[in-house]
Coordinates of C-alpha atoms in Angstrom, one line a residue:
M8 CA 0.0 0.0 0.0
E9 CA 1.5 3.3 -1.1
T10 CA 1.6 5.9 1.6
S11 CA 2.8 9.5 1.6
V12 CA 3.2 11.9 4.4
V13 CA 2.7 15.6 4.1
A14 CA 4.3 18.0 6.6
T15 CA 1.9 20.4 8.2
T16 CA 0.6 22.4 5.3
D17 CA -2.2 25.0 4.8
M18 CA -4.6 24.1 2.1
Y19 CA -8.1 25.0 0.9
V20 CA -11.3 23.1 0.5
N21 CA -12.1 23.1 -3.2
A22 CA -15.3 21.1 -3.8
K23 CA -18.8 21.5 -5.0
N24 CA -20.2 21.8 -1.5
D25 CA -19.1 21.7 2.1
I26 CA -17.1 18.5 3.0
I27 CA -17.6 16.0 5.8
L28 CA -15.0 15.6 8.6
R29 CA -14.8 12.0 9.8
V30 CA -13.2 10.3 12.7
E31 CA -11.5 7.6 10.5
P32 CA -10.3 7.5 6.9
K33 CA -13.4 5.5 5.8
Q34 CA -16.3 6.5 3.6
N35 CA -18.9 5.5 6.2
A36 CA -17.0 6.5 9.3
K37 CA -18.6 8.6 12.0
Q38 CA -19.0 12.3 11.1
I39 CA -17.5 14.9 13.3
G40 CA -19.0 17.8 11.4
T41 CA -18.6 19.7 8.1
I42 CA -16.0 22.1 6.7
P43 CA -17.3 25.0 4.6
N44 CA -16.2 25.0 1.0
H45 CA -13.3 27.3 0.2
S46 CA -12.2 27.5 3.8
K47 CA -8.6 27.3 4.9
I48 CA -7.5 24.2 6.8
T49 CA -4.2 22.6 8.0
V50 CA -3.2 19.3 6.6
L51 CA -1.3 17.2 9.2
S52 CA -0.8 14.1 7.0
S53 CA -2.1 12.3 3.9
S54 CA -2.4 8.7 3.0
D55 CA -4.2 6.6 0.4
G56 CA -6.6 9.3 -0.7
W57 CA -7.4 10.6 2.7
S58 CA -5.9 13.6 4.6
Y59 CA -5.8 14.1 8.4
V60 CA -6.6 17.7 8.9
Q61 CA -7.3 20.4 11.5
A62 CA -10.2 22.8 10.9
G63 CA -10.5 25.2 13.8
E64 CA -10.3 23.1 16.9
S65 CA -11.5 19.9 15.2
K66 CA -9.3 17.2 13.8
G67 CA -10.4 14.4 11.4
Y68 CA -10.2 12.9 8.0
V69 CA -11.4 14.3 4.6
Y70 CA -10.9 13.2 1.0
T71 CA -7.6 14.6 -0.3
S72 CA -9.2 15.2 -3.7
A73 CA -11.4 17.8 -2.1
L74 CA -8.3 19.9 -1.1
S75 CA -6.3 22.4 -3.1
K76 CA -3.1 24.4 -2.5
Q77 CA -4.6 27.4 -4.3
N78 CA -7.3 29.6 -2.8
P79 CA -10.4 29.0 -4.9
K80 CA -11.8 32.4 -3.9
A81 CA -8.6 34.2 -5.0
A82 CA -8.7 32.3 -8.3
A83 CA -12.4 33.3 -8.9
T84 CA -11.5 37.0 -8.5
T85 CA -8.7 36.9 -11.1
V86 CA -9.5 37.1 -14.9
T87 CA -6.8 35.9 -17.3
G88 CA -8.8 36.1 -20.6
G89 CA -12.0 35.5 -22.4
L90 CA -13.5 39.0 -22.4
A91 CA -13.5 39.5 -26.2
P92 CA -16.8 38.7 -27.9
K93 CA -17.4 35.2 -29.2
E94 CA -17.4 34.4 -32.9
G95 CA -20.8 34.7 -34.6
L96 CA -22.5 36.9 -32.1
I97 CA -24.7 39.9 -33.2
L98 CA -24.4 42.7 -30.6
T99 CA -26.7 45.7 -30.6
Y100 CA -25.9 48.9 -28.7
K101 CA -27.9 52.0 -27.8
P102 CA -26.1 54.3 -27.3
S103 CA -23.3 52.8 -29.4
F104 CA -19.6 53.4 -28.9
L105 CA -19.4 56.6 -31.0
D106 CA -23.1 57.2 -31.8
E107 CA -26.1 57.8 -29.6
K108 CA -28.3 55.9 -32.1
K109 CA -28.8 52.1 -32.1
E110 CA -26.1 50.2 -33.9
T111 CA -25.7 46.5 -34.6
F112 CA -22.4 44.6 -35.1
H113 CA -21.6 41.1 -36.3
V114 CA -18.6 39.5 -34.6
A115 CA -15.9 37.7 -36.5
K116 CA -12.5 36.4 -35.3
E117 CA -9.1 35.9 -36.8
N118 CA -6.4 34.6 -34.4
E119 CA -6.1 37.1 -31.5
Y120 CA -8.2 39.7 -33.3
T121 CA -12.0 40.0 -32.9
Y122 CA -13.8 42.3 -35.4
L123 CA -17.1 44.1 -35.0
Y124 CA -18.8 44.8 -38.3
N125 CA -21.7 47.2 -38.9
K126 CA -23.1 45.8 -42.1
K127 CA -25.3 48.9 -42.6
S128 CA -22.4 51.3 -42.5
P129 CA -23.0 53.5 -45.5
L130 CA -19.3 54.2 -46.2
F131 CA -17.5 51.0 -45.4
P132 CA -19.9 48.0 -45.0
D133 CA -17.2 45.5 -45.6
L134 CA -14.6 46.9 -43.1
S135 CA -14.7 46.3 -39.4
N136 CA -15.8 49.2 -37.2
F137 CA -14.2 48.1 -33.9
T138 CA -11.5 45.6 -33.0
Y139 CA -10.7 43.7 -29.8
V140 CA -7.2 42.2 -29.4
E141 CA -6.8 39.5 -26.9
D142 CA -3.5 37.6 -27.1
G143 CA -3.2 36.1 -23.6
K144 CA -1.2 39.1 -22.4
R145 CA -3.6 42.0 -22.8
L146 CA -7.1 43.1 -23.7
L147 CA -7.4 46.0 -26.2
M148 CA -10.5 47.4 -27.7
G149 CA -10.7 50.4 -30.0
V150 CA -11.7 51.8 -33.4
S151 CA -10.4 49.6 -36.2
S152 CA -7.3 50.7 -38.1
S153 CA -6.8 53.7 -35.8
D154 CA -5.2 54.9 -32.6
F155 CA -8.6 55.6 -31.0
I156 CA -8.5 53.0 -28.2
F157 CA -11.1 52.6 -25.4
V158 CA -9.4 49.9 -23.3
N159 CA -5.8 48.6 -23.2
V160 CA -5.0 46.6 -20.1
P161 CA -2.7 43.7 -19.3
Y162 CA -3.8 40.3 -18.0
P163 CA -4.3 39.1 -15.3
L164 CA -7.0 41.4 -14.0
K165 CA -7.4 40.9 -10.2
Q166 CA -10.3 42.2 -8.3
G167 CA -9.4 45.1 -6.0
A168 CA -6.0 45.7 -7.6
Y169 CA -4.8 48.5 -9.8
T170 CA -3.5 47.9 -13.3
I171 CA -2.2 50.2 -16.0
D172 CA -4.3 51.2 -19.0
S173 CA -2.4 52.3 -22.1
S174 CA -5.3 53.5 -24.2
M175 CA -4.2 57.1 -24.1
M176 CA -1.4 58.0 -26.5
L177 CA 0.5 60.4 -24.3
E178 CA 0.4 58.7 -20.9
D179 CA -0.7 55.5 -19.1
Q180 CA -3.5 55.5 -16.6
K181 CA -3.7 53.8 -13.3
V182 CA -7.0 51.9 -13.4
L183 CA -8.8 50.1 -10.6
V184 CA -10.2 46.6 -11.3
E185 CA -13.2 47.4 -9.2
S186 CA -14.8 44.0 -9.5
T187 CA -14.5 40.7 -11.5
T188 CA -17.4 39.0 -9.7
K189 CA -20.3 41.4 -9.8
T190 CA -23.6 40.6 -11.5
V191 CA -24.7 43.5 -13.8
T192 CA -28.0 44.0 -15.5
V193 CA -28.3 46.0 -18.8
K194 CA -31.0 46.1 -21.4
A195 CA -29.6 43.0 -23.1
G196 CA -29.9 41.0 -19.9
T197 CA -28.1 40.0 -16.7
F198 CA -24.4 39.0 -16.8
E199 CA -22.4 37.4 -14.0
N200 CA -18.8 37.9 -13.1
V201 CA -18.5 41.2 -14.9
V202 CA -15.2 42.9 -15.0
I203 CA -15.5 46.6 -14.0
L204 CA -12.6 49.0 -14.7
R205 CA -12.7 52.3 -13.0
F206 CA -10.6 55.0 -14.6
P207 CA -9.0 58.0 -12.8
D208 CA -11.8 60.4 -13.9
G209 CA -14.4 58.1 -12.4
S210 CA -15.7 56.6 -15.7
R211 CA -16.2 52.9 -15.9
E212 CA -16.1 50.1 -18.5
Y213 CA -18.1 47.0 -17.8
L214 CA -17.0 43.8 -19.6
A215 CA -18.7 40.4 -19.6
K216 CA -17.0 37.1 -20.6
G217 CA -17.6 36.2 -24.2
I218 CA -19.4 39.5 -24.9
G219 CA -17.0 42.3 -24.3
I220 CA -18.2 45.8 -23.3
I221 CA -21.8 45.7 -22.1
K222 CA -21.8 49.2 -20.6
S223 CA -19.8 52.4 -20.3
T224 CA -20.5 55.2 -17.8
D225 CA -19.1 58.6 -17.1
S226 CA -17.9 59.9 -13.8
N227 CA -21.5 60.6 -12.7
G228 CA -22.8 57.1 -13.7
K229 CA -24.5 58.3 -16.8
I230 CA -24.5 55.6 -19.5
Y231 CA -23.0 56.5 -22.8
T232 CA -22.7 52.9 -24.2
E233 CA -25.1 50.1 -23.4
L234 CA -25.7 46.6 -24.9
V235 CA -29.4 46.2 -25.6
S236 CA -29.4 42.9 -27.5
V237 CA -27.3 39.7 -27.9
Q238 CA -28.1 37.2 -30.7
E239 CA -26.2 34.3 -32.3
S240 CA -25.7 34.0 -36.0
K241 CA -24.8 30.8 -37.9
Q242 CA -22.9 32.9 -40.5
A243 CA -19.9 35.1 -39.8
P244 CA -19.7 38.3 -41.7

């Protein structure tokens, strides 16, 4: 029987629910109590799929597979990608990014580039209007083929931490990642785990995973860009 011993180590419960603390390393052993999911515990030893742990003043056995060295709560508050819109979506905004009127965009992807096309654009119906760039290192969003950029921040984005936005040509801005877990409702619906970036002037950008920007507000909270509809298309532009 293979046995391994772990020196006293702090770990975290990482399971679907709270876990049971037992008096013996057996599935049907007497229960001492439960340990809340995501809580920090001390592992005293491990053997054959079971760990002998201390949770508060209680000691007992839990499944080793329910434990993690990484704090699940901390991981949940850090975003490392996935904020650009998904291929094939049809996104409608009112107000739009540069226009107070309603505007609809079709989403197409090419490697790290995500393009938003307004097919009803009278001047350039075949050219993208806006572009997201997401290459694993950063998220950028701005007007296509221009230096007009709304957001340019590096990954990871950690809730409560400051990051540097390089969207301004002359100087970088210190931006607060106000939240990565908040649920936000706009006219298009309700989105969970929204990333909220608060800029030095008090304006905010709200980004949802797989959607991109869902709302932009000024320093007074007035909305100047809002997503009003999300649809899926079988055909890319």
